[in-house]
mmCIF file of C-alpha atoms in Angstrom:
data_model
loop_
_atom_site.group_PDB
_atom_site.id
_atom_site.type_symbol
_atom_site.label_atom_id
_atom_site.label_comp_id
_atom_site.label_asym_id
_atom_site.label_seq_id
_atom_site.Cartn_x
_atom_site.Cartn_y
_atom_site.Cartn_z
ATOM 1 C CA MET A 24 95.936 126.727 171.167
ATOM 2 C CA THR A 25 94.050 126.321 174.427
ATOM 3 C CA VAL A 26 95.185 123.715 176.940
ATOM 4 C CA SER A 27 93.330 122.534 180.037
ATOM 5 C CA ARG A 28 93.473 120.441 183.228
ATOM 6 C CA VAL A 29 90.728 119.302 185.521
ATOM 7 C CA VAL A 30 91.272 119.889 189.243
ATOM 8 C CA GLU A 31 89.262 119.110 192.384
ATOM 9 C CA LEU A 32 88.813 120.855 195.744
ATOM 10 C CA GLU A 33 87.363 119.067 198.772
ATOM 11 C CA GLY A 34 86.648 119.986 202.359
ATOM 12 C CA HIS A 35 85.351 123.175 203.976
ATOM 13 C CA ILE A 36 86.443 125.086 200.899
ATOM 14 C CA ILE A 37 83.915 127.927 201.200
ATOM 15 C CA ASP A 38 84.269 129.180 204.754
ATOM 16 C CA SER A 39 88.036 128.560 204.661
ATOM 17 C CA GLY A 40 88.357 130.827 201.622
ATOM 18 C CA MET A 41 90.090 128.066 199.634
ATOM 19 C CA MET A 42 87.659 128.174 196.667
ATOM 20 C CA GLN A 43 87.717 131.944 196.397
ATOM 21 C CA ALA A 44 91.546 131.931 196.521
ATOM 22 C CA CYS A 45 91.727 129.354 193.723
ATOM 23 C CA PHE A 46 89.358 131.311 191.531
ATOM 24 C CA GLY A 47 91.536 134.379 192.061
ATOM 25 C CA ILE A 48 94.741 132.514 191.202
ATOM 26 C CA VAL A 49 93.361 131.391 187.848
ATOM 27 C CA MET A 50 92.267 134.876 186.882
ATOM 28 C CA ASP A 51 95.435 136.578 188.168
ATOM 29 C CA LEU A 52 97.593 134.235 186.072
ATOM 30 C CA ASP A 53 95.618 134.936 182.848
ATOM 31 C CA GLY A 54 93.710 131.665 182.874
ATOM 32 C CA GLN A 55 90.075 130.744 182.781
ATOM 33 C CA PHE A 56 87.998 128.261 184.740
ATOM 34 C CA ASP A 57 84.772 126.345 184.167
ATOM 35 C CA VAL A 58 83.049 124.855 187.210
ATOM 36 C CA GLU A 59 81.745 121.426 186.152
ATOM 37 C CA GLU A 60 80.402 120.276 189.512
ATOM 38 C CA PHE A 61 79.840 122.036 192.841
ATOM 39 C CA ARG A 62 78.371 120.487 195.999
ATOM 40 C CA VAL A 63 77.833 122.595 199.130
ATOM 41 C CA GLY A 64 78.275 121.057 202.588
ATOM 42 C CA ARG A 65 75.081 121.793 204.464
ATOM 43 C CA SER A 66 76.244 121.043 208.020
ATOM 44 C CA LYS A 67 79.280 121.651 210.209
ATOM 45 C CA THR A 68 80.642 118.225 209.437
ATOM 46 C CA GLU A 69 79.616 117.838 205.768
ATOM 47 C CA GLU A 70 82.324 118.830 203.291
ATOM 48 C CA SER A 71 81.952 120.755 200.059
ATOM 49 C CA TYR A 72 83.293 119.674 196.658
ATOM 50 C CA CYS A 73 84.238 121.571 193.520
ATOM 51 C CA ARG A 74 85.399 120.138 190.201
ATOM 52 C CA MET A 75 86.606 122.639 187.610
ATOM 53 C CA THR A 76 88.426 122.775 184.355
ATOM 54 C CA VAL A 77 91.331 125.224 184.210
ATOM 55 C CA LEU A 78 92.194 126.645 180.777
ATOM 56 C CA ALA A 79 95.211 128.559 179.539
ATOM 57 C CA ASP A 80 96.621 129.732 176.222
ATOM 58 C CA ASP A 81 99.780 127.613 176.439
ATOM 59 C CA PRO A 82 101.251 124.729 178.483
ATOM 60 C CA ALA A 83 103.700 126.950 180.404
ATOM 61 C CA THR A 84 100.902 129.202 181.687
ATOM 62 C CA LEU A 85 98.817 126.154 182.594
ATOM 63 C CA ARG A 86 101.688 124.653 184.548
ATOM 64 C CA SER A 87 102.113 127.884 186.500
ATOM 65 C CA ILE A 88 98.384 128.021 187.322
ATOM 66 C CA VAL A 89 98.197 124.372 188.368
ATOM 67 C CA HIS A 90 101.318 124.804 190.499
ATOM 68 C CA GLU A 91 99.726 127.726 192.415
ATOM 69 C CA LEU A 92 96.434 125.868 192.771
ATOM 70 C CA HIS A 93 98.259 122.872 194.077
ATOM 71 C CA GLN A 94 99.770 124.933 196.913
ATOM 72 C CA HIS A 95 96.214 125.837 197.948
ATOM 73 C CA GLY A 96 94.914 122.276 197.988
ATOM 74 C CA ALA A 97 93.460 121.932 194.464
ATOM 75 C CA ASN A 98 94.570 118.544 193.133
ATOM 76 C CA PRO A 99 94.373 117.095 189.603
ATOM 77 C CA ALA A 100 91.317 114.912 188.994
ATOM 78 C CA ASP A 101 93.374 112.350 187.062
ATOM 79 C CA PRO A 102 96.288 111.511 189.418
ATOM 80 C CA GLN A 103 99.326 109.712 188.117
ATOM 81 C CA ASP A 104 102.362 108.385 189.900
ATOM 82 C CA ALA A 105 104.841 110.950 191.032
ATOM 83 C CA GLU A 106 108.040 111.304 189.058
ATOM 84 C CA VAL A 107 111.130 110.310 191.029
ATOM 85 C CA THR A 108 114.740 110.902 190.031
ATOM 86 C CA ALA A 109 117.832 109.597 191.771
ATOM 87 C CA ALA A 110 119.939 112.264 193.470
ATOM 88 C CA PRO A 111 123.238 112.478 191.537
ATOM 89 C CA ALA A 112 125.373 113.105 194.619
ATOM 90 C CA ASP A 113 125.201 113.786 198.338
ATOM 91 C CA ARG A 114 123.408 117.111 199.033
ATOM 92 C CA VAL A 115 122.520 117.521 195.349
ATOM 93 C CA VAL A 116 118.897 117.298 194.241
ATOM 94 C CA PRO A 117 117.734 116.728 190.624
ATOM 95 C CA PRO A 118 116.585 119.774 188.621
ATOM 96 C CA GLY A 119 112.877 120.480 188.996
ATOM 97 C CA PHE A 120 112.585 118.743 192.380
ATOM 98 C CA TYR A 121 109.358 119.308 194.265
ATOM 99 C CA SER A 122 109.831 121.836 197.099
ATOM 100 C CA THR A 123 107.417 121.134 199.936
ATOM 101 C CA THR A 124 104.905 123.379 201.677
ATOM 102 C CA ASN A 125 104.338 122.918 205.438
ATOM 103 C CA HIS A 126 100.925 121.306 204.792
ATOM 104 C CA PRO A 127 100.180 117.569 205.097
ATOM 105 C CA THR A 128 101.226 115.997 201.810
ATOM 106 C CA GLU A 129 100.907 112.700 199.992
ATOM 107 C CA VAL A 130 102.798 111.333 196.963
ATOM 108 C CA ARG A 131 101.516 108.642 194.628
ATOM 109 C CA TYR A 132 104.054 105.805 194.093
ATOM 110 C CA GLU A 133 103.314 102.521 192.318
ATOM 111 C CA GLY A 134 99.609 103.322 192.454
ATOM 112 C CA GLU A 135 99.559 103.970 196.222
ATOM 113 C CA TRP A 136 99.204 107.286 198.017
ATOM 114 C CA LEU A 137 102.006 107.568 200.592
ATOM 115 C CA PRO A 138 101.787 110.165 203.424
ATOM 116 C CA VAL A 139 104.965 112.219 203.545
ATOM 117 C CA GLU A 140 106.490 111.837 207.006
ATOM 118 C CA ARG A 141 108.105 114.720 208.960
ATOM 119 C CA ILE A 142 106.500 117.343 206.713
ATOM 120 C CA GLU A 143 107.965 120.842 206.735
ATOM 121 C CA MET A 144 108.423 123.581 204.183
ATOM 122 C CA ASP A 145 111.251 124.043 201.692
ATOM 123 C CA CYS A 146 112.374 120.406 201.689
ATOM 124 C CA ALA A 147 112.722 117.640 199.107
ATOM 125 C CA VAL A 148 110.491 114.545 199.207
ATOM 126 C CA VAL A 149 112.362 111.245 199.129
ATOM 127 C CA VAL A 150 110.559 107.996 198.340
ATOM 128 C CA HIS A 151 111.889 104.733 199.822
ATOM 129 C CA PRO A 152 110.747 101.674 197.853
ATOM 130 C CA ALA A 153 109.687 98.485 199.506
ATOM 131 C CA ASP A 154 112.525 96.061 200.337
ATOM 132 C CA GLU A 155 114.992 98.922 200.524
ATOM 133 C CA VAL A 156 117.938 98.058 202.764
ATOM 134 C CA GLY A 157 120.732 100.065 204.279
ATOM 135 C CA ALA A 158 120.731 103.440 205.975
ATOM 136 C CA ASN A 159 117.308 104.384 204.550
ATOM 137 C CA ALA A 160 115.498 101.270 205.703
ATOM 138 C CA ALA A 161 112.492 101.927 207.904
ATOM 139 C CA THR A 162 113.849 99.817 210.771
ATOM 140 C CA ASP A 163 117.222 98.411 211.864
ATOM 141 C CA ASP A 164 115.817 94.919 211.477
ATOM 142 C CA GLY A 165 116.038 94.970 207.720
ATOM 143 C CA PRO A 166 114.027 96.076 204.668
ATOM 144 C CA GLN A 167 110.548 97.544 205.063
ATOM 145 C CA GLU A 168 107.572 95.741 203.599
ATOM 146 C CA ARG A 169 105.926 98.816 202.014
ATOM 147 C CA PRO A 170 107.198 101.964 200.381
ATOM 148 C CA TRP A 171 107.259 105.176 202.369
ATOM 149 C CA ALA A 172 108.109 108.819 201.857
ATOM 150 C CA GLU A 173 109.701 111.535 203.972
ATOM 151 C CA THR A 174 111.001 115.071 203.691
ATOM 152 C CA LYS A 175 114.720 115.753 203.682
ATOM 153 C CA VAL A 176 116.496 119.105 203.910
ATOM 154 C CA LEU A 177 118.923 119.554 201.065
ATOM 155 C CA ASN A 178 122.036 118.877 203.134
ATOM 156 C CA ALA A 179 120.580 115.513 204.204
ATOM 157 C CA VAL A 180 119.964 114.182 200.701
ATOM 158 C CA SER A 181 122.196 111.172 199.844
ATOM 159 C CA GLU A 182 123.368 110.022 196.462
ATOM 160 C CA GLY A 183 120.816 107.668 194.969
ATOM 161 C CA ASP A 184 117.864 108.949 197.009
ATOM 162 C CA LEU A 185 114.681 108.855 194.908
ATOM 163 C CA VAL A 186 113.635 112.530 194.912
ATOM 164 C CA VAL A 187 110.162 113.565 193.772
ATOM 165 C CA THR A 188 110.343 115.971 190.810
ATOM 166 C CA GLY A 189 107.622 118.015 189.089
ATOM 167 C CA GLU A 190 104.022 118.378 190.321
ATOM 168 C CA THR A 191 102.515 115.081 189.191
ATOM 169 C CA GLY A 192 101.229 112.613 191.741
ATOM 170 C CA ILE A 193 101.297 115.010 194.720
ATOM 171 C CA ARG A 194 98.394 115.929 196.970
ATOM 172 C CA VAL A 195 98.513 118.840 199.441
ATOM 173 C CA HIS A 196 95.979 119.247 202.278
ATOM 174 C CA PRO A 197 96.017 122.822 203.671
ATOM 175 C CA PRO A 198 94.484 122.981 207.166
ATOM 176 C CA GLU A 199 90.958 124.256 207.100
ATOM 177 C CA ARG A 200 89.458 126.869 209.420
ATOM 178 C CA PRO A 201 87.451 124.984 212.044
ATOM 179 C CA ARG A 202 83.735 125.743 212.039
ATOM 180 C CA GLU A 203 83.527 125.624 215.787
ATOM 181 C CA LYS A 204 84.920 128.618 217.676
ATOM 182 C CA ARG A 205 88.143 127.713 219.438
ATOM 183 C CA ALA A 206 91.260 129.598 220.421
ATOM 184 C CA PHE A 207 93.258 128.213 217.540
ATOM 185 C CA GLY A 208 92.013 129.307 214.139
ATOM 186 C CA PHE A 209 89.529 132.025 215.136
ATOM 187 C CA MET A 210 92.107 134.842 215.018
ATOM 188 C CA GLN A 211 93.007 134.499 211.388
ATOM 189 C CA GLY A 212 91.770 137.927 210.398
ATOM 190 C CA GLY A 213 95.044 139.589 211.322
ATOM 191 C CA VAL A 214 97.023 140.760 214.344
ATOM 192 C CA SER A 215 95.815 143.459 216.687
ATOM 193 C CA ALA A 216 96.920 144.703 220.061
ATOM 194 C CA GLU A 217 93.307 145.589 220.823
ATOM 195 C CA ARG A 218 91.938 142.082 221.027
ATOM 196 C CA PRO A 219 90.659 141.044 224.474
ATOM 197 C CA SER A 220 93.918 139.787 225.969
ATOM 198 C CA GLU A 221 92.454 138.308 229.169
ATOM 199 C CA SER A 222 89.905 136.150 227.366
ATOM 200 C CA THR A 223 92.441 135.141 224.708
ATOM 201 C CA ILE A 224 94.975 134.009 227.374
ATOM 202 C CA ALA A 225 92.210 132.062 229.077
ATOM 203 C CA GLN A 226 91.494 130.177 225.854
ATOM 204 C CA ILE A 227 95.190 129.511 225.283
ATOM 205 C CA ALA A 228 95.410 128.122 228.813
ATOM 206 C CA GLU A 229 92.449 125.885 228.076
ATOM 207 C CA GLU A 230 94.077 124.638 224.873
ATOM 208 C CA LEU A 231 97.366 124.043 226.707
ATOM 209 C CA GLN A 232 95.508 121.949 229.275
ATOM 210 C CA HIS A 233 93.807 119.956 226.451
ATOM 211 C CA VAL A 234 97.184 119.191 224.857
ATOM 212 C CA LYS A 235 98.609 117.930 228.143
ATOM 213 C CA ASP A 236 95.490 115.953 229.020
ATOM 214 C CA ASP A 237 95.796 114.248 225.608
ATOM 215 C CA GLY A 238 99.422 113.326 226.292
ATOM 216 C CA GLY A 239 100.793 115.922 223.821
ATOM 217 C CA ASP A 240 104.145 117.696 223.969
ATOM 218 C CA VAL A 241 104.551 121.459 224.406
ATOM 219 C CA LEU A 242 107.602 123.327 223.067
ATOM 220 C CA VAL A 243 108.448 126.785 224.346
ATOM 221 C CA VAL A 244 110.611 129.012 222.160
ATOM 222 C CA ALA A 245 111.874 131.803 224.469
ATOM 223 C CA GLY A 246 113.882 134.995 224.079
ATOM 224 C CA PRO A 247 115.822 136.978 226.716
ATOM 225 C CA ALA A 248 112.853 139.349 227.154
ATOM 226 C CA VAL A 249 111.169 136.601 229.146
ATOM 227 C CA ILE A 250 113.859 137.193 231.787
ATOM 228 C CA HIS A 251 114.125 140.970 231.342
ATOM 229 C CA THR A 252 110.371 141.520 231.848
ATOM 230 C CA GLY A 253 110.177 139.525 235.020
ATOM 231 C CA ALA A 254 108.304 136.510 233.570
ATOM 232 C CA ARG A 255 111.118 134.122 234.512
ATOM 233 C CA GLU A 256 109.364 132.700 237.618
ATOM 234 C CA ALA A 257 106.098 132.103 235.737
ATOM 235 C CA LEU A 258 107.830 130.112 232.985
ATOM 236 C CA ALA A 259 109.899 128.210 235.570
ATOM 237 C CA GLU A 260 106.700 127.273 237.382
ATOM 238 C CA LEU A 261 105.117 125.978 234.162
ATOM 239 C CA VAL A 262 108.203 123.859 233.612
ATOM 240 C CA ARG A 263 108.128 122.570 237.174
ATOM 241 C CA GLU A 264 104.442 121.637 236.967
ATOM 242 C CA GLY A 265 104.861 119.656 233.762
ATOM 243 C CA TYR A 266 103.367 122.061 231.194
ATOM 244 C CA VAL A 267 106.575 122.391 229.201
ATOM 245 C CA ASP A 268 108.203 119.377 227.592
ATOM 246 C CA MET A 269 110.887 121.092 225.502
ATOM 247 C CA LEU A 270 112.663 124.439 225.469
ATOM 248 C CA SER A 271 114.317 126.073 222.503
ATOM 249 C CA ALA A 272 116.315 129.251 223.113
ATOM 250 C CA GLY A 273 119.602 130.989 222.468
ATOM 251 C CA ASN A 274 122.721 131.418 224.565
ATOM 252 C CA GLY A 275 121.474 134.833 225.742
ATOM 253 C CA PHE A 276 118.272 133.488 227.273
ATOM 254 C CA ALA A 277 120.115 130.876 229.325
ATOM 255 C CA VAL A 278 122.797 133.352 230.402
ATOM 256 C CA HIS A 279 120.298 135.940 231.661
ATOM 257 C CA ASP A 280 118.271 133.255 233.433
ATOM 258 C CA LEU A 281 121.394 131.970 235.186
ATOM 259 C CA GLU A 282 122.537 135.550 235.914
ATOM 260 C CA ARG A 283 119.212 136.217 237.598
ATOM 261 C CA ASP A 284 119.845 133.246 239.869
ATOM 262 C CA ARG A 285 123.461 134.166 240.648
ATOM 263 C CA TYR A 286 123.182 137.974 240.961
ATOM 264 C CA GLY A 287 119.502 138.917 240.922
ATOM 265 C CA THR A 288 119.956 140.791 237.653
ATOM 266 C CA SER A 289 119.310 140.278 233.942
ATOM 267 C CA LEU A 290 121.921 141.930 231.712
ATOM 268 C CA GLY A 291 122.939 143.979 234.734
ATOM 269 C CA MET A 292 119.440 145.181 235.674
ATOM 270 C CA ASP A 293 117.559 144.178 238.817
ATOM 271 C CA THR A 294 114.301 142.824 237.332
ATOM 272 C CA GLU A 295 112.335 143.676 240.479
ATOM 273 C CA THR A 296 113.547 147.195 241.294
ATOM 274 C CA LEU A 297 114.766 148.087 237.767
ATOM 275 C CA ASP A 298 117.976 149.400 239.383
ATOM 276 C CA HIS A 299 121.404 148.974 237.816
ATOM 277 C CA PRO A 300 123.778 147.800 240.559
ATOM 278 C CA ARG A 301 127.392 148.897 240.471
ATOM 279 C CA LYS A 302 129.368 146.621 238.119
ATOM 280 C CA GLY A 303 126.054 145.001 237.106
ATOM 281 C CA HIS A 304 127.050 145.168 233.488
ATOM 282 C CA LYS A 305 129.674 142.515 234.291
ATOM 283 C CA HIS A 306 127.269 140.016 235.842
ATOM 284 C CA HIS A 307 126.478 138.188 232.624
ATOM 285 C CA ILE A 308 130.121 137.532 231.809
ATOM 286 C CA TYR A 309 130.834 136.529 235.421
ATOM 287 C CA THR A 310 127.934 134.084 235.191
ATOM 288 C CA ILE A 311 129.254 132.565 231.982
ATOM 289 C CA SER A 312 132.716 132.073 233.477
ATOM 290 C CA GLU A 313 131.288 130.432 236.594
ATOM 291 C CA VAL A 314 129.163 127.983 234.573
ATOM 292 C CA ILE A 315 132.092 127.164 232.266
ATOM 293 C CA ARG A 316 134.257 126.524 235.334
ATOM 294 C CA ALA A 317 131.583 124.188 236.734
ATOM 295 C CA GLY A 318 131.451 122.226 233.467
ATOM 296 C CA GLY A 319 128.080 123.336 232.130
ATOM 297 C CA ILE A 320 124.545 124.057 233.331
ATOM 298 C CA ARG A 321 123.801 120.530 234.498
ATOM 299 C CA ALA A 322 127.034 120.452 236.529
ATOM 300 C CA ALA A 323 126.262 123.893 237.964
ATOM 301 C CA VAL A 324 122.909 122.643 239.163
ATOM 302 C CA ALA A 325 124.402 119.449 240.593
ATOM 303 C CA ASP A 326 127.059 121.526 242.461
ATOM 304 C CA GLY A 327 124.435 123.828 243.933
ATOM 305 C CA LEU A 328 125.822 126.805 242.027
ATOM 306 C CA VAL A 329 122.404 127.345 240.410
ATOM 307 C CA ASP A 330 119.214 126.576 242.355
ATOM 308 C CA SER A 331 116.385 128.472 240.669
ATOM 309 C CA GLY A 332 115.025 129.596 237.296
ATOM 310 C CA VAL A 333 114.007 128.135 234.006
ATOM 311 C CA MET A 334 117.207 126.278 233.215
ATOM 312 C CA TYR A 335 117.304 124.880 236.772
ATOM 313 C CA GLU A 336 113.766 123.517 236.412
ATOM 314 C CA CYS A 337 114.622 122.019 233.005
ATOM 315 C CA ILE A 338 117.496 120.085 234.579
ATOM 316 C CA GLU A 339 115.531 119.053 237.638
ATOM 317 C CA ASN A 340 112.503 117.908 235.625
ATOM 318 C CA ASP A 341 114.296 116.293 232.665
ATOM 319 C CA VAL A 342 112.949 118.811 230.151
ATOM 320 C CA ASP A 343 114.841 118.655 226.855
ATOM 321 C CA TYR A 344 116.405 121.956 225.880
ATOM 322 C CA VAL A 345 118.309 123.191 222.840
ATOM 323 C CA LEU A 346 120.444 126.339 223.055
ATOM 324 C CA ALA A 347 121.346 127.440 219.559
ATOM 325 C CA GLY A 348 124.284 129.796 219.288
ATOM 326 C CA SER A 349 124.793 132.890 217.136
ATOM 327 C CA ILE A 350 127.742 135.003 215.977
ATOM 328 C CA ARG A 351 127.194 137.552 218.784
ATOM 329 C CA ASP A 352 127.190 135.160 221.777
ATOM 330 C CA ASP A 353 129.354 135.879 224.760
ATOM 331 C CA GLY A 354 131.157 132.814 226.080
ATOM 332 C CA PRO A 355 129.237 130.900 224.975
ATOM 333 C CA LEU A 356 127.940 128.498 227.617
ATOM 334 C CA PRO A 357 129.229 124.894 227.259
ATOM 335 C CA ASP A 358 125.629 123.734 226.568
ATOM 336 C CA THR A 359 125.213 126.060 223.560
ATOM 337 C CA ILE A 360 125.389 124.382 220.127
ATOM 338 C CA THR A 361 127.652 126.600 218.050
ATOM 339 C CA ASP A 362 127.492 124.603 214.813
ATOM 340 C CA ALA A 363 124.544 126.095 212.856
ATOM 341 C CA VAL A 364 123.634 122.882 211.009
ATOM 342 C CA GLU A 365 123.846 120.820 214.185
ATOM 343 C CA ALA A 366 121.659 123.354 216.023
ATOM 344 C CA GLN A 367 119.150 123.361 213.193
ATOM 345 C CA ASN A 368 118.913 119.571 213.300
ATOM 346 C CA ALA A 369 118.366 119.675 217.066
ATOM 347 C CA LEU A 370 115.597 122.269 216.675
ATOM 348 C CA ARG A 371 114.026 120.170 213.938
ATOM 349 C CA GLU A 372 113.793 117.138 216.237
ATOM 350 C CA GLN A 373 111.985 119.189 218.826
ATOM 351 C CA ALA A 374 109.657 120.787 216.249
ATOM 352 C CA HIS A 375 108.549 117.443 214.848
ATOM 353 C CA GLU A 376 107.696 116.136 218.334
ATOM 354 C CA ALA A 377 105.676 119.203 219.390
ATOM 355 C CA ASP A 378 101.909 119.292 219.412
ATOM 356 C CA MET A 379 101.855 122.927 220.601
ATOM 357 C CA VAL A 380 104.484 125.632 220.355
ATOM 358 C CA MET A 381 104.580 128.847 222.373
ATOM 359 C CA MET A 382 106.907 131.443 220.801
ATOM 360 C CA LEU A 383 107.741 134.090 223.351
ATOM 361 C CA SER A 384 109.424 137.352 222.307
ATOM 362 C CA THR A 385 112.110 136.041 219.988
ATOM 363 C CA LEU A 386 111.911 136.676 216.268
ATOM 364 C CA LEU A 387 114.969 134.754 215.039
ATOM 365 C CA HIS A 388 114.437 131.603 217.064
ATOM 366 C CA SER A 389 110.713 131.637 216.366
ATOM 367 C CA VAL A 390 111.286 131.813 212.632
ATOM 368 C CA ALA A 391 113.897 129.035 212.853
ATOM 369 C CA VAL A 392 111.507 126.730 214.672
ATOM 370 C CA GLY A 393 108.576 127.862 212.538
ATOM 371 C CA ASN A 394 110.420 126.781 209.414
ATOM 372 C CA CYS A 395 110.368 123.226 210.728
ATOM 373 C CA LEU A 396 106.723 123.036 211.788
ATOM 374 C CA PRO A 397 103.896 121.403 209.885
ATOM 375 C CA SER A 398 100.981 123.799 209.428
ATOM 376 C CA THR A 399 98.754 121.659 211.681
ATOM 377 C CA THR A 400 100.816 122.306 214.823
ATOM 378 C CA ARG A 401 99.170 124.718 217.283
ATOM 379 C CA VAL A 402 101.237 127.867 217.530
ATOM 380 C CA VAL A 403 101.052 130.758 219.993
ATOM 381 C CA CYS A 404 103.202 133.772 219.113
ATOM 382 C CA VAL A 405 103.515 136.574 221.699
ATOM 383 C CA ASP A 406 105.607 139.700 221.138
ATOM 384 C CA ILE A 407 105.351 143.402 221.900
ATOM 385 C CA ASN A 408 106.420 144.059 218.285
ATOM 386 C CA PRO A 409 103.457 143.517 215.824
ATOM 387 C CA ALA A 410 105.871 142.770 212.991
ATOM 388 C CA THR A 411 107.176 139.700 214.800
ATOM 389 C CA VAL A 412 103.696 138.266 215.285
ATOM 390 C CA THR A 413 102.640 139.066 211.747
ATOM 391 C CA GLN A 414 105.695 137.416 210.241
ATOM 392 C CA LEU A 415 105.043 134.189 212.127
ATOM 393 C CA LEU A 416 101.321 134.057 211.359
ATOM 394 C CA ASP A 417 101.868 134.900 207.698
ATOM 395 C CA ARG A 418 103.413 131.438 207.318
ATOM 396 C CA GLY A 419 99.959 130.109 206.513
ATOM 397 C CA SER A 420 99.194 128.044 209.583
ATOM 398 C CA ALA A 421 95.525 127.741 210.352
ATOM 399 C CA GLN A 422 96.278 126.669 213.921
ATOM 400 C CA ALA A 423 97.894 129.912 215.180
ATOM 401 C CA VAL A 424 97.105 132.548 217.756
ATOM 402 C CA GLY A 425 98.986 135.856 217.690
ATOM 403 C CA MET A 426 99.113 138.312 220.595
ATOM 404 C CA VAL A 427 100.792 141.727 220.536
ATOM 405 C CA THR A 428 101.470 142.250 224.184
ATOM 406 C CA ASP A 429 104.191 142.297 226.834
ATOM 407 C CA VAL A 430 105.426 138.781 227.545
ATOM 408 C CA GLY A 431 105.930 139.912 231.135
ATOM 409 C CA THR A 432 102.141 140.241 231.431
ATOM 410 C CA PHE A 433 101.254 137.255 229.274
ATOM 411 C CA LEU A 434 103.234 134.534 231.039
ATOM 412 C CA PRO A 435 102.200 135.280 234.643
ATOM 413 C CA THR A 436 98.537 135.509 233.521
ATOM 414 C CA LEU A 437 98.804 132.257 231.602
ATOM 415 C CA ALA A 438 100.445 130.500 234.559
ATOM 416 C CA ASP A 439 97.692 131.819 236.806
ATOM 417 C CA TYR A 440 94.979 130.422 234.588
ATOM 418 C CA VAL A 441 96.696 127.063 234.090
ATOM 419 C CA LEU A 442 97.802 126.451 237.650
ATOM 420 C CA THR A 443 95.066 128.018 239.780
ATOM 421 C CA ARG A 444 91.938 128.417 237.644
ATOM 422 C CA SER A 445 91.897 125.250 235.551
#
């Protein structure tokens, strides 16, 4: 018995590779396809359209094929309302719940397509009906007039939440490769240390300026290497001049930044001379104790204990920062969030506000923030280790630039372009 389903693809499906990928999925999963209609966009703005019938030998195989096609933006031609099932208990989702991608998504509810708010990958979709009251209401003033949908991480699901299950009534819109050549999107062919770094940094600086000119927010995700490599002053200057709106880092980054202010070293090494002063290995723990004694970073700045660096500029310029702790932290600093779920939620709030994210030499924090980002957010990932850059760009974002280079070279050059050449 042969079963079939008609699906549609719309947009720049040829040059983005979407159509080719969908054809490959059908064949790889032992299905067949029959293209019923195909219209080619003949200009940079005109979109293409493909309507095809997908065939399989049994319903289970067809479901698998349609599921994979759905992740790549192929949507059923005969949409129906999404299936919703009430969560049986707090933090418990119904079997077969729909697990989100990081692409813009809509769900069909009562005949209306609802954009899913706060989209990120590996979440459940919860639908809030019109006239809903209580904690899930859209405003504190009472019930909302129209239904709406949002993502929820599993530990935020409440008993009774209407969770989308199955694949019916869901539309996914993967970002498409822009036809015009810009910094974001043109480096999708892979990661290479041999790309022209100077010109790429210049384009990143231009994009950063565009984001700020448009009133957007920039999130910097930074690792201790920013301090070790001597890029501290460049990042501090970008913060001071208003090019950084949020900072996400770990306890180690803040400690080394503060140590540089207090002792002129980072993890015991003088970042200018590369010397290791006597007892320098104790500087980081001395720094932690002094900041704890002061009552935290903000108090240390207010008391004049700290008067330079990235954390200092964040305090002085009201830049929001999240320091997420780990099992290996010394101290930690009073500002460090040691509860993993609390830290994750704080990172998530920053990620959803960001229009551009610069991930600088930190694999773990970059992955943590990357897990919360929609695929449409501009991302710059810089690391001397190619594996770090590849892992971040493999997430499927079409708005990403990857550079395999020393962050100690990247940041001063970026600051130079932004602050003196723009």
